Amino acid sequence: GFDWWVEQIATNRKAVAELKDRDLDLVLFGAALVKNWTRQSKGFGGGAALAELFRDRKGLVLGLDEDRMESTLWRAANGELEGFTAKWIVVSAGERNWYDTPEDLAKGYGEIVKTVRAKHPESKVIVMGMFPQGSWRSPVNGELNVQQRAVNALLKKLDDGKTVFFLDVSDRLRLENGDTDPTMMPKDIHPSPKMFDYWRRELERVMHGAQLTMAPDQRWRNLPWDDVPTLLYVSPTGDDAAAGMKAAPLRTLAGARDRLRRLRAENGGE
């Protein structure tokens, strides 16, 4: 039966109902990959990365195992995204729709994004690219991965550089021979803690860069971490979750200190 599906929807709606602060910084919404942010076991799950992602942010995770794109769209349209505001909403969906055509997948994803924007016109949306499936050398997975790249090429068109941003982390999952890197995704669509941390850093990069008035190919997500400036701006009207640049300053000296420490740690202590 579908009791497990109904139970997960009820759990998500309960999480929204129990929010103490309904003005959120970041919401992760979608299917199993989103759900896996909340899990942590040896070699699997994103619990540690999620704690870091939400460390200075008010956040919420609304994922659902085995969810197809049709039901993700239904959830978006029927109450799961109501009862809060959010600065950012990350959408990751469709991993159970691999045998649909790239055009249908992209169309379905577009409908989800359209619905999210209608429910939350105040939010910026990050559209996650589809993840690869196993080895390129496998006849089945090879075909699926050709489709994955075709879907992502279409999803990239949703990026308007203002309110919707496309993020594809799939290349980081592949080895040179085409296999999926087992240290990043040891099983199917189950990323490792290492992969979730990389995903977290890429989300950070998009959110920081999007606060500037820059073209999509100029955002921080396309720069190596060595190029992220360490000259930080602080203003009483700023935000400690901002980029720390003149156009998007931090708010407090403590926030600047913590940002410098984080940048230093992420660059190997350099």
XYZ file of C-alpha atoms in Angstrom:
270
model
C 0.000 0.000 0.000
C 0.874 3.678 0.133
C 0.753 4.103 3.911
C 4.482 4.912 3.995
C 3.967 7.713 1.467
C 1.042 9.190 3.394
C 3.038 8.959 6.624
C 5.972 10.879 5.143
C 3.680 13.613 3.867
C 2.131 13.835 7.330
C 5.613 14.083 8.854
C 6.536 16.945 6.521
C 3.339 18.839 7.251
C 3.863 18.339 10.963
C 7.358 19.822 10.629
C 5.853 22.920 8.992
C 3.095 23.157 11.612
C 5.641 23.006 14.450
C 7.890 25.760 13.089
C 8.613 28.304 15.807
C 9.861 30.877 13.317
C 8.065 30.854 9.977
C 10.438 33.279 8.256
C 13.000 30.798 6.952
C 16.328 31.283 5.231
C 16.481 28.007 3.328
C 14.118 25.146 2.444
C 15.191 21.910 0.750
C 12.232 20.464 -1.152
C 11.920 17.349 -3.268
C 12.316 13.597 -3.326
C 14.712 10.998 -1.880
C 17.926 12.974 -2.416
C 16.436 15.731 -0.271
C 15.286 13.247 2.358
C 18.823 11.874 2.545
C 20.110 15.227 3.825
C 18.497 14.284 7.147
C 20.223 10.918 7.449
C 23.634 10.039 8.818
C 25.290 6.643 8.961
C 28.692 5.253 8.069
C 29.339 6.117 4.439
C 25.876 7.481 3.776
C 23.738 10.543 4.367
C 24.016 14.292 4.703
C 23.346 14.894 8.390
C 26.719 16.513 9.099
C 26.579 18.683 5.974
C 23.009 19.721 6.835
C 24.071 20.829 10.313
C 26.720 23.039 8.707
C 24.341 24.337 6.027
C 21.771 25.299 8.678
C 24.318 26.499 11.232
C 23.636 30.182 10.580
C 20.306 29.705 8.854
C 16.733 28.902 9.770
C 16.079 25.871 7.617
C 13.598 23.133 6.779
C 13.889 19.834 4.878
C 10.849 18.527 2.989
C 11.963 15.338 1.239
C 10.128 12.103 0.489
C 11.487 8.648 -0.354
C 10.560 7.001 -3.663
C 8.807 10.179 -4.802
C 8.102 10.584 -8.490
C 7.980 13.991 -10.105
C 4.197 13.856 -10.390
C 3.782 13.481 -6.637
C 6.447 16.115 -5.921
C 4.395 18.516 -8.027
C 1.220 17.453 -6.187
C 2.895 18.108 -2.837
C 4.031 21.564 -3.980
C 0.528 22.456 -5.132
C -1.402 20.954 -2.218
C -0.240 22.437 1.032
C 3.285 21.236 1.785
C 4.848 24.600 0.888
C 2.325 26.690 2.821
C 2.655 28.278 6.242
C 6.100 29.852 5.923
C 8.226 32.256 3.905
C 11.724 31.478 2.662
C 14.630 33.400 1.188
C 15.772 30.330 -0.741
C 14.127 27.084 -1.844
C 16.220 24.264 -3.312
C 14.310 21.850 -5.566
C 15.611 18.343 -6.326
C 13.203 15.949 -8.006
C 12.675 13.325 -10.675
C 15.121 10.587 -9.722
C 12.309 8.025 -10.034
C 11.306 9.238 -13.515
C 14.339 8.035 -15.446
C 12.333 6.271 -18.129
C 10.453 9.410 -19.119
C 11.833 11.402 -22.028
C 14.244 14.290 -21.303
C 11.626 16.692 -22.626
C 8.934 15.327 -20.293
C 11.317 15.371 -17.338
C 12.308 18.966 -18.007
C 8.666 19.973 -18.501
C 7.679 18.339 -15.203
C 10.571 19.991 -13.395
C 9.531 23.313 -14.901
C 5.994 22.864 -13.569
C 7.368 22.211 -10.076
C 9.493 25.360 -10.240
C 6.504 27.348 -11.558
C 4.390 26.108 -8.649
C 7.102 26.860 -6.084
C 7.460 30.397 -7.483
C 3.671 30.884 -7.344
C 3.556 29.743 -3.715
C 6.676 31.730 -2.775
C 7.185 34.783 -4.989
C 9.496 36.148 -2.272
C 11.933 33.247 -2.688
C 14.880 32.553 -4.922
C 14.888 28.991 -6.261
C 17.852 26.696 -6.897
C 17.034 23.953 -9.403
C 19.265 20.922 -8.899
C 20.463 19.025 -11.957
C 19.740 15.315 -12.199
C 22.322 12.978 -10.665
C 24.054 10.215 -12.702
C 23.260 6.526 -12.348
C 26.167 4.120 -11.874
C 28.727 3.333 -14.583
C 28.659 4.755 -18.097
C 29.951 1.343 -19.241
C 26.781 -0.425 -18.103
C 24.309 -0.659 -21.031
C 21.377 0.402 -18.848
C 23.147 3.052 -16.792
C 25.027 4.335 -19.815
C 21.727 5.051 -21.558
C 20.321 6.695 -18.429
C 23.380 8.917 -18.073
C 23.104 10.110 -21.659
C 19.512 11.009 -20.784
C 20.658 12.677 -17.541
C 22.904 15.069 -19.447
C 20.134 15.807 -21.942
C 17.740 16.635 -19.084
C 20.278 18.900 -17.396
C 20.909 20.772 -20.632
C 17.180 21.550 -20.731
C 16.945 22.394 -17.017
C 19.756 24.901 -17.392
C 17.379 27.016 -19.470
C 15.261 27.624 -16.359
C 18.109 29.720 -14.916
C 17.243 33.405 -15.322
C 20.074 34.700 -13.135
C 17.601 36.601 -10.943
C 15.104 34.354 -9.173
C 15.881 30.871 -10.532
C 19.362 29.355 -10.516
C 20.472 26.029 -11.977
C 23.090 23.972 -10.133
C 24.627 20.788 -11.569
C 27.054 18.899 -9.307
C 26.999 15.660 -11.310
C 30.452 16.023 -12.871
C 31.971 15.811 -9.400
C 30.411 12.362 -9.067
C 32.243 10.839 -12.047
C 35.662 9.267 -12.403
C 37.662 9.689 -15.601
C 36.562 6.251 -16.848
C 32.889 7.231 -16.548
C 32.111 5.269 -13.405
C 30.419 6.950 -10.480
C 32.994 7.771 -7.807
C 32.266 5.329 -4.928
C 33.623 7.820 -2.388
C 30.972 10.318 -3.508
C 28.006 8.067 -4.281
C 28.590 4.493 -3.106
C 25.118 3.229 -4.008
C 22.608 4.267 -6.659
C 21.353 7.743 -5.759
C 22.667 7.640 -2.191
C 25.439 10.243 -1.852
C 28.130 9.864 0.788
C 28.799 12.442 3.527
C 31.706 13.665 1.363
C 29.357 14.315 -1.552
C 26.797 16.061 0.638
C 29.525 18.356 1.927
C 30.535 19.194 -1.635
C 26.866 19.816 -2.474
C 26.590 22.072 0.570
C 29.560 24.142 -0.553
C 28.117 24.513 -4.039
C 24.790 25.686 -2.590
C 26.688 28.202 -0.480
C 28.489 29.415 -3.560
C 25.268 29.934 -5.531
C 23.521 31.705 -2.651
C 26.457 34.031 -2.069
C 26.972 34.820 -5.742
C 23.280 35.377 -6.438
C 23.210 38.268 -3.994
C 25.306 40.243 -6.461
C 24.062 41.681 -9.751
C 26.167 39.378 -11.909
C 25.601 37.291 -15.021
C 25.186 33.516 -14.472
C 28.683 32.726 -15.783
C 30.238 35.220 -13.342
C 28.806 33.854 -10.101
C 30.937 32.436 -7.336
C 29.794 28.919 -8.167
C 32.006 29.129 -11.275
C 35.071 30.323 -9.381
C 37.583 28.157 -7.546
C 37.510 28.669 -3.810
C 40.948 30.330 -4.028
C 39.272 33.184 -5.928
C 36.648 33.920 -3.278
C 37.637 37.307 -1.846
C 38.676 37.495 1.813
C 38.063 41.239 2.060
C 34.722 41.287 3.861
C 32.347 44.221 4.251
C 30.224 44.771 7.373
C 27.231 47.078 7.734
C 24.493 47.572 10.374
C 21.985 46.953 7.571
C 23.755 43.803 6.364
C 23.067 40.110 6.888
C 25.508 37.572 8.336
C 24.294 35.068 5.721
C 25.213 37.468 2.890
C 28.238 37.334 0.591
C 30.292 39.804 2.645
C 30.983 42.058 -0.337
C 30.245 45.773 -0.694
C 26.948 45.113 -2.479
C 25.947 42.435 0.059
C 27.663 43.113 3.409
C 27.656 41.064 6.573
C 25.961 42.511 9.633
C 28.354 41.912 12.538
C 32.061 41.607 13.243
C 31.382 38.215 14.772
C 29.803 37.169 11.478
C 32.881 38.380 9.573
C 35.157 36.490 11.962
C 33.166 33.273 11.528
C 33.115 33.687 7.739
C 36.897 34.110 7.607
C 37.372 31.040 9.777
C 35.088 29.032 7.512
C 36.828 30.195 4.339
C 40.182 29.366 5.851
C 39.057 25.883 6.851
C 37.509 25.216 3.439
C 40.744 26.218 1.724
C 42.840 23.810 3.723
C 43.879 26.370 6.331
C 45.512 28.667 3.734
